[in-house]
Coordinates of C-alpha atoms and ligand atoms in Angstrom, one line a residue:
Chain A
X9 CA -5.9 -19.5 10.2
X10 CA -8.9 -17.3 7.5
X11 CA -10.9 -19.8 8.5
X12 CA -11.4 -18.6 12.3
X13 CA -12.1 -14.8 10.4
X14 CA -16.2 -13.2 11.0
X15 CA -16.6 -12.2 7.6
X16 CA -16.9 -16.3 7.2
X17 CA -20.3 -16.0 9.1
X18 CA -21.5 -13.5 7.9
X19 CA -24.2 -14.4 4.7
X20 CA -23.5 -12.7 1.7
X21 CA -26.0 -10.4 1.1
X22 CA -27.9 -9.7 4.5
X23 CA -26.1 -7.0 5.7
X24 CA -26.8 -4.6 2.5
X25 CA -30.4 -6.4 2.1
X26 CA -30.9 -5.3 5.8
X27 CA -29.3 -1.4 5.0
X28 CA -31.6 -0.8 2.4
X29 CA -35.3 -1.7 4.4
X30 CA -34.0 1.5 6.7
X31 CA -33.6 5.0 6.2
X32 CA -30.3 7.1 5.7
X33 CA -30.4 8.0 8.9
X34 CA -31.1 5.3 10.2
X35 CA -28.0 3.3 8.1
X36 CA -25.4 6.7 10.1
X37 CA -27.5 6.4 13.2
X38 CA -26.6 2.7 13.4
X39 CA -23.1 2.9 12.2
X40 CA -22.6 5.2 14.9
X41 CA -24.1 3.1 17.6
X42 CA -21.7 -0.2 17.2
X43 CA -18.8 2.7 17.4
X44 CA -16.1 1.3 14.9
X45 CA -14.4 3.3 13.3
X46 CA -11.4 3.0 10.4
X47 CA -9.5 0.2 10.4
X48 CA -6.5 1.3 8.3
X49 CA -5.5 3.6 11.2
X50 CA -5.7 6.6 12.2
X51 CA -9.1 5.8 13.3
X52 CA -11.7 8.2 12.6
X53 CA -15.3 6.8 13.6
X54 CA -17.4 6.0 10.3
X55 CA -20.9 6.7 11.3
X56 CA -19.3 10.7 12.2
X57 CA -17.4 10.4 8.3
X58 CA -20.6 9.1 6.2
X59 CA -23.0 11.9 7.8
X60 CA -20.4 14.8 7.1
X61 CA -20.6 13.3 3.1
X62 CA -24.2 12.3 3.2
X63 CA -25.3 16.2 4.6
X64 CA -22.3 17.9 2.1
X65 CA -23.6 19.9 -0.7
X66 CA -23.3 17.5 -4.2
X67 CA -24.9 17.2 -7.4
X68 CA -22.6 14.0 -7.3
X69 CA -20.3 11.8 -4.1
X70 CA -18.4 9.4 -4.0
X71 CA -17.6 6.4 -2.0
X72 CA -13.5 5.6 -2.6
X73 CA -12.6 2.3 -1.4
X74 CA -8.6 2.2 0.0
X75 CA -6.6 -0.8 -1.1
X76 CA -3.5 0.4 -1.2
X77 CA -2.3 -1.8 1.4
X78 CA 1.4 -0.3 1.7
X79 CA 2.2 -0.2 5.1
X80 CA 4.7 -2.9 5.4
X81 CA 3.8 -5.7 7.8
X82 CA 0.5 -5.5 6.7
X83 CA -1.8 -7.9 4.4
X84 CA -5.4 -8.3 6.3
X85 CA -6.6 -6.5 3.2
X86 CA -5.6 -8.5 0.2
X87 CA -6.5 -11.8 2.1
X88 CA -9.5 -9.9 2.5
X89 CA -9.8 -8.6 -1.3
X90 CA -9.6 -12.2 -1.9
X91 CA -11.7 -14.2 -0.3
X92 CA -14.6 -11.9 1.0
X93 CA -14.8 -9.1 -1.9
X94 CA -18.3 -9.6 -1.8
X95 CA -18.3 -7.7 1.5
X96 CA -16.3 -5.0 0.6
X97 CA -18.0 -4.3 -1.9
X98 CA -21.4 -4.7 0.1
X99 CA -19.9 -1.7 2.1
X100 CA -19.7 0.3 -0.4
X101 CA -23.1 -0.1 -1.9
X102 CA -24.4 0.9 1.5
X103 CA -22.2 3.9 1.8
X104 CA -23.4 5.1 -1.8
X105 CA -27.3 4.7 -0.7
X106 CA -26.1 6.5 2.7
X107 CA -24.3 9.0 1.5
X108 CA -26.3 9.8 -2.2
X109 CA -22.9 8.6 -4.0
X110 CA -23.9 6.8 -7.3
X111 CA -20.1 5.5 -7.9
X112 CA -17.8 3.8 -6.2
X113 CA -14.1 2.9 -6.7
X114 CA -11.6 0.8 -5.8
X115 CA -8.3 2.3 -5.0
X116 CA -5.8 -0.9 -5.9
X117 CA -2.5 -1.3 -5.4
X118 CA -0.1 -1.1 -8.0
X119 CA 1.7 -4.4 -6.5
X120 CA -2.2 -6.3 -5.9
X121 CA -2.7 -5.9 -10.4
X122 CA -2.4 -9.8 -9.9
X123 CA -6.2 -10.0 -8.1
X124 CA -7.8 -7.3 -10.1
X125 CA -8.8 -9.8 -12.2
X126 CA -10.9 -11.6 -9.6
X127 CA -12.4 -8.7 -8.2
X128 CA -13.3 -8.1 -11.4
X129 CA -15.3 -11.2 -11.8
X130 CA -17.3 -10.4 -8.7
X131 CA -18.0 -6.7 -10.1
X132 CA -19.3 -8.8 -13.2
X133 CA -21.8 -10.6 -11.0
X134 CA -23.3 -8.4 -8.8
X135 CA -23.7 -6.9 -12.0
X136 CA -25.8 -9.7 -13.6
X137 CA -27.6 -10.2 -10.0
X138 CA -28.3 -7.2 -10.4
X139 CA -27.2 -6.0 -7.4
X140 CA -24.6 -2.6 -9.0
X141 CA -25.9 -1.2 -12.0
X142 CA -30.2 0.7 -12.4
X143 CA -32.3 0.4 -9.2
X144 CA -29.8 -1.5 -7.6
X145 CA -30.7 -4.2 -5.4
X146 CA -34.4 -3.8 -6.1
X147 CA -34.2 -0.5 -4.1
X148 CA -35.7 2.1 -7.1
X149 CA -34.5 4.8 -7.5
X150 CA -31.1 4.0 -6.5
X151 CA -27.8 4.0 -8.6
X152 CA -24.5 2.8 -7.8
X153 CA -22.1 1.1 -9.9
X154 CA -18.3 0.0 -8.9
X155 CA -14.8 0.3 -10.9
X156 CA -10.7 -0.4 -10.4
X157 CA -8.2 2.4 -10.7
X158 CA -4.7 0.9 -10.2
X159 CA -2.0 2.7 -7.6
X160 CA 1.5 3.1 -9.5
X161 CA 3.9 1.9 -6.4
X162 CA 3.7 4.4 -4.2
X163 CA 2.9 4.1 -0.3
X164 CA 2.5 7.9 0.6
X165 CA -1.1 7.0 -2.7
X166 CA -2.8 5.4 0.7
X167 CA -2.8 8.9 2.4
X168 CA -6.6 10.0 1.2
X169 CA -6.3 13.5 -0.4
X170 CA -2.9 11.3 -2.3
X171 CA -5.1 9.1 -3.2
X172 CA -7.7 11.4 -4.5
X173 CA -4.4 13.4 -6.4
X174 CA -3.7 9.9 -7.9
X175 CA -7.6 8.9 -8.9
X176 CA -7.1 13.2 -11.1
X177 CA -4.4 12.3 -13.1
X178 CA -1.7 13.4 -10.9
X179 CA 1.5 13.2 -8.4
X180 CA 0.5 10.8 -4.4
X181 CA 1.1 14.5 -3.2
X182 CA -1.1 14.8 0.2
X183 CA -3.1 18.3 -0.2
X184 CA -3.9 20.3 2.5
X185 CA -6.5 20.2 5.0
X186 CA -8.9 21.4 6.0
X187 CA -11.3 20.9 3.5
X188 CA -11.3 17.0 3.5
X189 CA -12.4 15.0 1.1
X190 CA -15.6 14.7 2.7
X191 CA -17.1 17.5 1.2
X192 CA -13.8 18.9 -1.3
X193 CA -12.8 15.1 -1.6
X194 CA -12.6 13.7 -5.6
X195 CA -13.0 15.6 -8.9
X196 CA -13.7 18.4 -6.2
X197 CA -17.0 16.3 -4.7
X198 CA -18.1 14.9 -1.9
X199 CA -15.9 11.7 -1.6
X200 CA -15.6 9.4 1.5
X201 CA -12.8 7.4 2.0
X202 CA -12.6 3.9 4.1
X203 CA -10.5 1.4 4.0
X204 CA -10.9 -2.0 2.5
X205 CA -11.5 -4.0 6.3
X206 CA -14.0 -0.3 7.7
X207 CA -16.0 -2.0 3.9
X208 CA -17.1 -5.5 4.7
X209 CA -17.3 -4.7 8.7
X210 CA -20.2 -2.0 7.8
X211 CA -21.7 -5.2 5.8
X212 CA -21.6 -7.9 8.9
X213 CA -23.1 -4.3 10.8
X214 CA -26.1 -3.6 9.0
X215 CA -26.5 -8.0 8.7
X216 CA -26.1 -7.9 12.7
X217 CA -26.4 -4.7 14.4
X218 CA -24.5 -2.4 16.8
X219 CA -25.2 -4.3 19.2
X220 CA -23.2 -7.1 18.0
X221 CA -20.3 -5.8 16.8
X222 CA -20.2 -3.6 20.8
X223 CA -20.2 -6.6 22.4
X224 CA -16.5 -6.8 22.2
X225 CA -14.0 -5.0 21.9
X226 CA -13.5 -1.4 25.1
X227 CA -15.5 0.8 25.4
X228 CA -13.3 3.5 22.5
X229 CA -12.5 0.9 20.2
X230 CA -15.5 -1.4 19.5
X231 CA -15.7 -4.6 18.0
X232 CA -13.4 -7.1 16.2
X233 CA -9.7 -6.6 14.2
X234 CA -8.0 -8.3 11.5
X235 CA -3.9 -7.8 12.7
X236 CA -1.7 -9.3 10.0
X237 CA 1.1 -10.3 12.0
X238 CA 4.9 -11.9 10.6
X239 CA 8.6 -11.7 11.7
X240 CA 9.2 -13.5 14.3
X241 CA 6.8 -16.1 15.1
X242 CA 5.4 -19.8 14.4
X243 CA 2.6 -19.1 13.3
X244 CA 2.6 -15.8 10.8
X245 CA -0.9 -14.9 9.0
X246 CA -4.1 -13.0 9.3
X247 CA -5.3 -13.5 12.8
X248 CA -8.8 -11.9 14.2
X249 CA -9.0 -10.2 17.8
X250 CA -10.8 -8.2 19.4
X251 CA -9.8 -4.7 20.6
X252 CA -7.5 -4.3 23.7
X253 CA -6.3 -7.4 23.6
X254 CA -2.8 -7.2 25.4
X255 CA 0.4 -7.7 23.3
X256 CA 1.4 -10.5 25.4
X257 CA -1.4 -12.4 24.7
X258 CA -1.1 -11.8 20.7
X259 CA 2.6 -12.9 20.7
X260 CA 0.5 -16.6 23.0
X261 CA -1.9 -16.8 19.8
X262 CA 0.8 -16.3 17.2
X263 CA 3.7 -18.0 18.6
X264 CA 5.7 -15.5 19.7
X265 CA 7.2 -15.7 23.0
X266 CA 10.4 -15.1 23.5
X267 CA 10.1 -11.9 21.6
X268 CA 12.7 -9.2 22.3
X269 CA 9.9 -6.7 21.0
X270 CA 7.1 -6.0 18.5
X271 CA 6.0 -3.9 16.2
X272 CA 2.8 -1.7 16.3
X273 CA 1.3 -0.8 13.1
X274 CA 3.7 -0.9 10.9
X275 CA 6.6 1.2 9.8
X276 CA 4.7 4.2 10.8
X277 CA 3.7 1.9 14.6
X278 CA 6.2 2.1 17.3
X279 CA 8.0 -0.1 18.8
X280 CA 7.0 -1.9 22.0
X281 CA 9.6 -3.6 24.3
X282 CA 9.0 -6.7 26.6
X283 CA 9.1 -5.2 29.4
X284 CA 5.5 -3.3 27.4
X285 CA 3.9 -6.3 26.6
X286 CA 1.1 -5.5 29.0
X287 CA -0.5 -2.9 27.0
X288 CA -3.4 -3.2 25.1
X289 CA -4.0 -2.7 21.2
X290 CA -6.2 0.2 20.7
X291 CA -7.1 3.8 19.7
X292 CA -7.0 4.5 23.8
X293 CA -3.3 2.7 24.2
X294 CA -1.0 1.3 21.4
X295 CA -2.6 2.5 17.7
X296 CA -2.4 0.0 14.8
X297 CA -4.2 -0.7 11.3
X298 CA -3.1 -4.0 11.9
X299 CA 0.6 -4.6 11.0
X300 CA 1.9 -6.7 13.9
X301 CA 5.7 -7.6 12.9
X302 CA 7.4 -9.3 15.9
X303 CA 11.3 -9.2 16.7
X304 CA 12.7 -12.0 18.3
X305 CA 15.4 -12.0 20.9
X306 CA 18.2 -12.3 18.1
X307 CA 17.7 -9.0 16.3
X308 CA 19.6 -5.9 15.6
X309 CA 17.2 -2.9 16.3
X310 CA 19.2 -0.7 14.9
X311 CA 18.4 -2.4 11.9
X312 CA 15.5 -2.3 11.8
X313 CA 15.7 1.2 12.4
X314 CA 18.0 1.6 9.2
X315 CA 15.5 -0.3 7.3
X316 CA 12.3 1.4 8.4
X317 CA 14.4 4.4 7.2
X318 CA 15.3 3.4 4.1
X319 CA 11.3 2.7 2.9
X320 CA 10.8 6.1 4.1
X321 CA 13.5 8.2 2.3
X322 CA 12.7 6.7 -0.6
X323 CA 8.5 7.1 0.0
X324 CA 8.5 10.6 1.4
X325 CA 6.0 12.5 -1.6
X326 CA 9.2 15.5 -0.9
X327 CA 6.6 18.2 -0.5
X328 CA 8.2 19.7 2.3
X329 CA 11.0 20.1 4.2
X330 CA 10.8 18.6 7.9
X331 CA 9.4 14.9 5.7
X332 CA 12.0 14.9 3.1
X333 CA 15.3 16.5 4.6
X334 CA 14.8 14.8 8.0
X335 CA 14.2 10.5 6.9
X336 CA 17.5 11.9 5.8
X337 CA 18.9 13.0 8.4
X338 CA 17.7 10.6 10.4
X339 CA 19.7 7.2 8.5
X340 CA 22.4 9.3 8.6
X341 CA 22.5 9.2 12.7
X342 CA 20.9 5.2 12.1
X343 CA 25.2 5.3 9.4
X344 CA 26.8 7.0 13.1
X345 CA 25.1 5.1 15.3
X346 CA 26.1 1.5 13.4
X347 CA 29.4 2.9 13.2
X348 CA 30.2 3.4 16.9
X349 CA 30.2 7.6 15.8
X350 CA 27.4 8.9 17.0
X351 CA 27.6 11.2 20.3
X352 CA 25.0 11.7 22.8
X353 CA 24.9 15.0 21.7
X354 CA 24.0 14.9 18.4
X355 CA 21.5 11.4 19.3
X356 CA 19.6 14.3 21.1
X357 CA 19.2 16.7 18.7
X358 CA 17.7 14.2 16.0
X359 CA 15.7 12.8 19.1
X360 CA 14.3 16.1 18.9
X361 CA 14.2 16.2 15.4
X362 CA 12.4 13.2 14.6
X363 CA 9.5 14.8 17.8
X364 CA 10.0 18.3 15.2
X365 CA 9.4 16.2 11.9
X366 CA 5.8 14.3 13.5
X367 CA 4.4 18.6 14.2
X368 CA 6.0 19.9 11.4
X369 CA 5.3 17.7 8.2
X370 CA 1.9 18.0 6.2
X371 CA 0.5 14.5 6.9
X372 CA 0.4 11.3 8.0
X373 CA 3.5 10.2 6.5
X374 CA 6.1 13.1 7.6
X375 CA 4.0 12.7 10.9
X376 CA 4.5 9.5 11.7
X377 CA 8.2 8.8 9.9
X378 CA 10.5 8.8 13.2
X379 CA 8.3 6.4 15.5
X380 CA 10.3 3.9 15.3
X381 CA 13.6 5.4 15.4
X382 CA 12.2 7.1 18.6
X383 CA 10.8 4.5 20.4
X384 CA 14.0 2.3 19.6
X385 CA 16.3 4.7 20.5
X386 CA 14.6 5.2 23.6
X387 CA 14.3 1.5 24.8
X388 CA 17.4 -0.4 23.0
X389 CA 19.7 2.6 23.8
X390 CA 22.3 0.1 25.7
X391 CA 22.2 -1.6 22.3
X392 CA 22.3 0.8 20.1
X393 CA 24.9 3.0 21.4
X394 CA 29.1 2.6 21.5
X395 CA 28.7 0.0 19.7
X396 CA 32.4 -1.0 17.5
X397 CA 32.3 -1.1 13.7
X398 CA 34.1 -4.4 12.3
X399 CA 37.6 -4.0 12.0
X400 CA 39.2 -0.7 13.4
X401 CA 37.3 2.0 14.7
X402 CA 41.3 4.0 15.4
X403 CA 41.6 5.2 11.6
X404 CA 38.2 7.0 12.4
X405 CA 36.6 10.1 12.7
X406 CA 35.0 10.2 16.4
X407 CA 32.6 12.7 17.5
X408 CA 34.1 15.2 19.9
X409 CA 31.2 14.4 23.2
X410 CA 31.5 10.2 21.9
X411 CA 28.8 8.9 24.6
Chain B
X14 CA 13.1 4.8 -34.2
X15 CA 12.0 3.9 -37.1
X16 CA 9.5 6.9 -37.9
X17 CA 6.5 2.6 -38.3
X18 CA 8.1 2.3 -35.2
X19 CA 6.6 5.2 -34.0
X20 CA 3.6 5.3 -36.0
X21 CA 2.6 2.6 -35.0
X22 CA 3.1 3.6 -31.1
X23 CA 0.9 6.9 -31.3
X24 CA -1.8 4.4 -33.2
X25 CA -1.9 2.4 -30.0
X26 CA -1.9 5.3 -27.5
X27 CA -4.2 6.7 -30.0
X28 CA -6.6 4.1 -29.1
X29 CA -5.7 3.2 -25.5
X30 CA -7.1 7.1 -24.9
X31 CA -10.5 6.9 -26.8
X32 CA -11.5 4.0 -24.5
X33 CA -10.1 5.7 -21.7
X34 CA -11.7 8.6 -22.5
X35 CA -9.4 12.3 -23.0
X36 CA -9.4 13.3 -19.7
X37 CA -6.8 14.2 -17.3
X38 CA -8.9 11.0 -15.1
X39 CA -7.8 8.6 -17.5
X40 CA -3.8 9.9 -17.3
X41 CA -2.3 7.7 -15.1
X42 CA -4.6 4.5 -16.8
X43 CA -2.8 5.2 -20.4
X44 CA 0.2 5.6 -18.7
X45 CA 0.2 2.2 -17.1
X46 CA -0.9 0.4 -21.1
X47 CA 1.7 2.4 -22.2
X48 CA 3.9 0.3 -19.5
X49 CA 2.7 -2.6 -19.6
X50 CA 2.4 -3.6 -23.5
X51 CA 6.7 -1.3 -23.9
X52 CA 8.1 -1.9 -21.2
X53 CA 8.8 2.0 -21.2
X54 CA 7.4 6.1 -21.7
X55 CA 9.9 7.2 -23.9
X56 CA 9.7 10.9 -24.6
X57 CA 7.8 10.2 -27.7
X58 CA 4.9 8.5 -25.9
X59 CA 5.0 11.3 -23.3
X60 CA 4.2 13.7 -25.9
X61 CA 1.3 12.2 -28.0
X62 CA 0.4 11.7 -24.7
X63 CA -0.1 14.8 -24.1
X64 CA -0.9 15.9 -27.4
X65 CA -4.1 13.5 -26.8
X66 CA -4.5 14.6 -23.0
X67 CA -4.0 18.6 -24.0
X68 CA -1.9 18.9 -21.0
X69 CA 1.8 19.9 -21.3
X70 CA 4.5 17.9 -21.7
X71 CA 6.0 18.5 -17.8
X72 CA 2.8 17.6 -17.1
X73 CA 2.6 14.1 -18.3
X74 CA 6.3 13.6 -17.4
X75 CA 6.0 14.8 -13.6
X76 CA 3.7 12.1 -13.0
X77 CA 5.6 9.1 -14.9
X78 CA 8.8 10.2 -12.5
X79 CA 6.9 10.4 -8.9
X80 CA 5.4 6.3 -9.5
X81 CA 8.0 3.4 -9.3
X82 CA 6.2 1.0 -11.5
X83 CA 5.9 3.8 -14.4
X84 CA 9.6 4.4 -16.2
X85 CA 10.7 6.4 -19.0
X86 CA 13.8 4.4 -19.0
X87 CA 13.2 0.9 -20.3
X88 CA 12.6 -1.9 -18.8
X89 CA 13.1 -6.1 -19.5
X90 CA 10.1 -7.9 -20.5
X91 CA 10.4 -9.5 -16.9
X92 CA 10.3 -6.8 -13.7
X93 CA 11.6 -9.0 -10.9
X94 CA 10.9 -6.7 -8.1
X95 CA 12.2 -8.2 -4.4
X96 CA 10.8 -7.4 -1.7
X97 CA 13.1 -5.3 0.2
X98 CA 11.0 -4.4 4.4
X99 CA 11.8 -5.3 6.8
X100 CA 9.6 -9.0 7.1
X101 CA 11.3 -10.3 4.1
X102 CA 14.7 -8.9 5.2
X103 CA 14.4 -11.5 8.4
X104 CA 13.2 -14.1 6.5
X105 CA 16.4 -14.1 4.4
X106 CA 16.0 -12.1 1.7
X107 CA 19.9 -10.7 1.2
X108 CA 20.8 -13.9 -0.2
X109 CA 17.7 -14.0 -2.2
X110 CA 19.3 -10.8 -3.8
X111 CA 22.5 -12.4 -4.7
X112 CA 21.5 -15.0 -5.8
X113 CA 19.4 -13.2 -8.0
X114 CA 21.7 -10.9 -9.6
X115 CA 24.8 -13.7 -10.0
X116 CA 22.2 -15.9 -12.4
X117 CA 20.7 -12.8 -13.8
X118 CA 24.3 -10.6 -14.2
X119 CA 22.6 -7.5 -13.1
X120 CA 23.0 -5.7 -9.9
X121 CA 19.5 -4.3 -8.6
X122 CA 18.2 -1.5 -10.3
X123 CA 19.6 -2.6 -13.8
X124 CA 18.8 -4.8 -17.2
X125 CA 20.3 -7.4 -19.0
X126 CA 21.7 -6.6 -22.2
X127 CA 19.4 -9.3 -23.9
X128 CA 16.2 -6.4 -22.7
X129 CA 13.9 -9.6 -21.0
X130 CA 15.1 -8.6 -17.5
X131 CA 15.3 -5.9 -15.2
X132 CA 16.0 -6.8 -11.4
X133 CA 14.4 -4.6 -9.4
X134 CA 13.4 -4.0 -5.7
X135 CA 10.0 -3.4 -3.8
X136 CA 9.3 -1.9 -0.6
X137 CA 6.0 -4.3 1.0
X138 CA 4.0 -6.3 -1.5
X139 CA 2.0 -8.0 1.0
X140 CA 3.0 -11.1 1.4
X141 CA 5.0 -10.4 5.0
X142 CA 3.6 -13.9 7.0
X143 CA 5.2 -16.1 3.5
X144 CA 8.4 -13.9 2.6
X145 CA 10.7 -13.8 1.1
X146 CA 7.9 -12.5 -1.0
X147 CA 8.8 -11.1 -5.3
X148 CA 7.2 -9.7 -8.1
X149 CA 7.5 -11.0 -11.9
X150 CA 6.1 -8.3 -13.7
X151 CA 2.4 -9.2 -11.6
X152 CA 2.6 -12.7 -10.3
X153 CA 4.7 -13.0 -7.0
X154 CA 6.2 -15.6 -5.7
X155 CA 6.6 -16.8 -2.1
X156 CA 8.9 -18.1 0.3
X157 CA 11.9 -17.5 -2.0
X158 CA 14.4 -19.9 -1.7
X159 CA 18.4 -18.7 -3.3
X160 CA 18.1 -22.0 -5.1
X161 CA 14.4 -21.4 -6.6
X162 CA 16.1 -18.6 -8.5
X163 CA 16.6 -20.1 -10.6
X164 CA 13.4 -22.3 -11.3
X165 CA 11.5 -18.5 -11.5
X166 CA 13.8 -17.1 -13.9
X167 CA 13.9 -20.3 -16.2
X168 CA 10.1 -19.9 -16.4
X169 CA 10.2 -16.8 -17.4
X170 CA 13.2 -17.5 -20.0
X171 CA 10.6 -20.6 -21.2
X172 CA 7.7 -18.1 -22.0
X173 CA 10.3 -16.4 -24.4
X174 CA 10.0 -20.1 -26.4
X175 CA 6.7 -20.3 -26.7
X176 CA 6.8 -15.8 -27.5
X177 CA 9.2 -16.8 -29.7
X178 CA 6.8 -19.1 -31.6
X179 CA 4.0 -17.3 -31.4
X180 CA 5.0 -14.5 -33.4
X181 CA 6.2 -16.9 -36.0
X182 CA 2.6 -18.2 -36.8
X183 CA 1.8 -15.0 -36.4
X184 CA 3.4 -13.5 -39.3
X185 CA 2.9 -17.1 -41.3
Ligands
LIG528 C1 1.6 7.7 4.5 C2 0.0 7.1 4.4 C3 -0.4 6.2 4.0 C4 -2.2 5.0 4.3 N1 -1.9 4.1 3.8 C5 -3.4 3.9 3.5 C6 -3.7 2.9 2.8 O1 -2.3 1.8 2.8 N2 -4.9 2.2 3.5 C7 -5.6 2.8 4.2 O2 -7.4 2.0 4.1 N3 -5.9 3.9 4.7 C8 -3.9 4.6 4.6 N4 -4.4 5.4 4.8 C9 -4.8 6.3 5.8 C10 -6.0 6.4 4.9 O3 -5.6 8.2 4.7 C11 -7.0 7.5 5.4 O4 -7.1 7.6 7.0 C12 -8.1 5.6 5.6 O5 -7.9 5.5 4.3 C13 -9.1 5.9 6.0 O6 -9.7 4.4 5.5 P1 -10.7 4.2 6.8 O7 -11.4 5.6 8.1 O8 -11.7 3.2 7.0 O9 -10.0 3.5 8.1 C14 -2.3 6.1 5.3 C15 -2.2 7.2 5.7 C16 -1.0 7.7 5.0 C17 -0.7 9.1 5.8
LIG529 S1 5.4 14.2 5.0 FE1 6.3 13.8 3.5 S2 4.7 12.2 2.4 FE2 3.6 13.8 3.7 S3 3.9 16.0 2.1 FE3 5.5 16.0 3.5 S4 6.5 15.3 1.6 FE4 5.1 14.8 1.5
LIG530 S1 7.5 -7.1 4.0 FE1 7.5 -8.5 2.0 S2 6.2 -8.3 1.4 FE2 5.3 -7.0 2.8

């Protein structure tokens, strides 16, 4: 499966060489022209981010590679790091040159500790080849090196400001934004945080040009994207597709025909029912960091919602009330639904709570943790309401307005 | 804890701090190493780390309690973490979970009496296309079957044999 990935066809070193032959502004200009948006989920334009960091004042700046990959159903970064680590480091080095940073940090999730030796070996080789260090890659006066720091099992640390807190030795609690990391990041210095895949594409764009990247995808979502496909399909794995692919086409490719629903974007993404498989995966339609989870005919969608809410209850950092309490309430609601004792009125209240969480939470975790619940309730009402529990209902207290 | 044990722990942490730097951003890397080497970050260890980095022990505790891979309570030499997230769930993690409990004789969140194993849950470990997946310390196992659980645990137990032998040789 991975043989199909474009990264394999890009000559290692080509992107870095091309980039170092250009001026800083030209590199950023090329990225802006390519239209590339971040591959970690939020989809912020890379050119804009790098430009802000390059323009920020600071005697030291940092390029951080977000290798925390904790979104349920995502594993493409694992494959990229194991098979194309050089491209990622190249992207970071280009970032250092373009923004004026001298240090790169890979924040690698604790669950991926087994990769560390491999990544350190790749870095050592790069130092040996003088691609890192003083006068890196033969560019006089350009100094850049990369180190790896491990996470310790906290999903929220994938959020860029929580990640920075963690790098600095604190609890991974997201910060208020603004200020943004591009001017007040790691150690209060200007910092670029990018996803593993984003950095690899940067190296590819430098090697092949903005026009090449833009030639596929849609106007607002350019280029190719890696997808992590799991669940009820014949061929799970990592795939590369153009942005803007329809869900039904994607299902054909992975052997997921006949699916009842697809979760696009992991636990924090949306659950798309079969009726909407004509929709596209793109920043302007259904956006994703690459997680695609296929639900076959027999799956219980309420069990799916419960699994996701269990996840968020556990992973919420607890800093703000809508997220800390809201996820608990939604989980309780799922239990009531499962036991067939949730009134329509209460379900409506839960849905409005979910919407409040999206508005009132401090970071992306709380802002998106109710997405799956809301889309499952909306699309699978018949399946989740009025359930009879195993055994007798008569001794159970019923909701007043049981509907 | 014996005084000599305490001294050894303190020396050990001191060496880590010297290597990684006595500054706040070295806190988590130091705690990670303490956890790996000693299977726990004891109250005493937290005190030592706090002294070395010149921060309040409560600060250290707040960090330890935040991260699921850092623990104040002793863990087994092998920490088995089964992924409970959706793709592994659909791939049959429930049966694997039951077999793990049967073979280890403990529930999730508990350690075996001999201190060899801790059984725990993990959230998605990035192996969703090959579930059910679990981690044994840093090592990942995929497509685990209830039957395969035995083999995984036996492999751990065997390293105890080797480990015991090495220790003996060291002493000799
Ligand atoms: C709760 C939460 C978890 C996140 N986890 C990750 C992650 O594991 N990897 C990642 O690249 N981005 C993650 N992000 C997005 C980052 O905050 C950030 O947008 C991203 O690293 C920027 O890189 P990009 O622009 O290259 O995508 C997460 C965001 C939130 C709110
Ligand atoms: S939304 Fe949730 S994870 Fe984010 S800061 Fe608030 S409590 Fe923490
Ligand atoms: S769901 Fe188990 S590894 Fe991702």
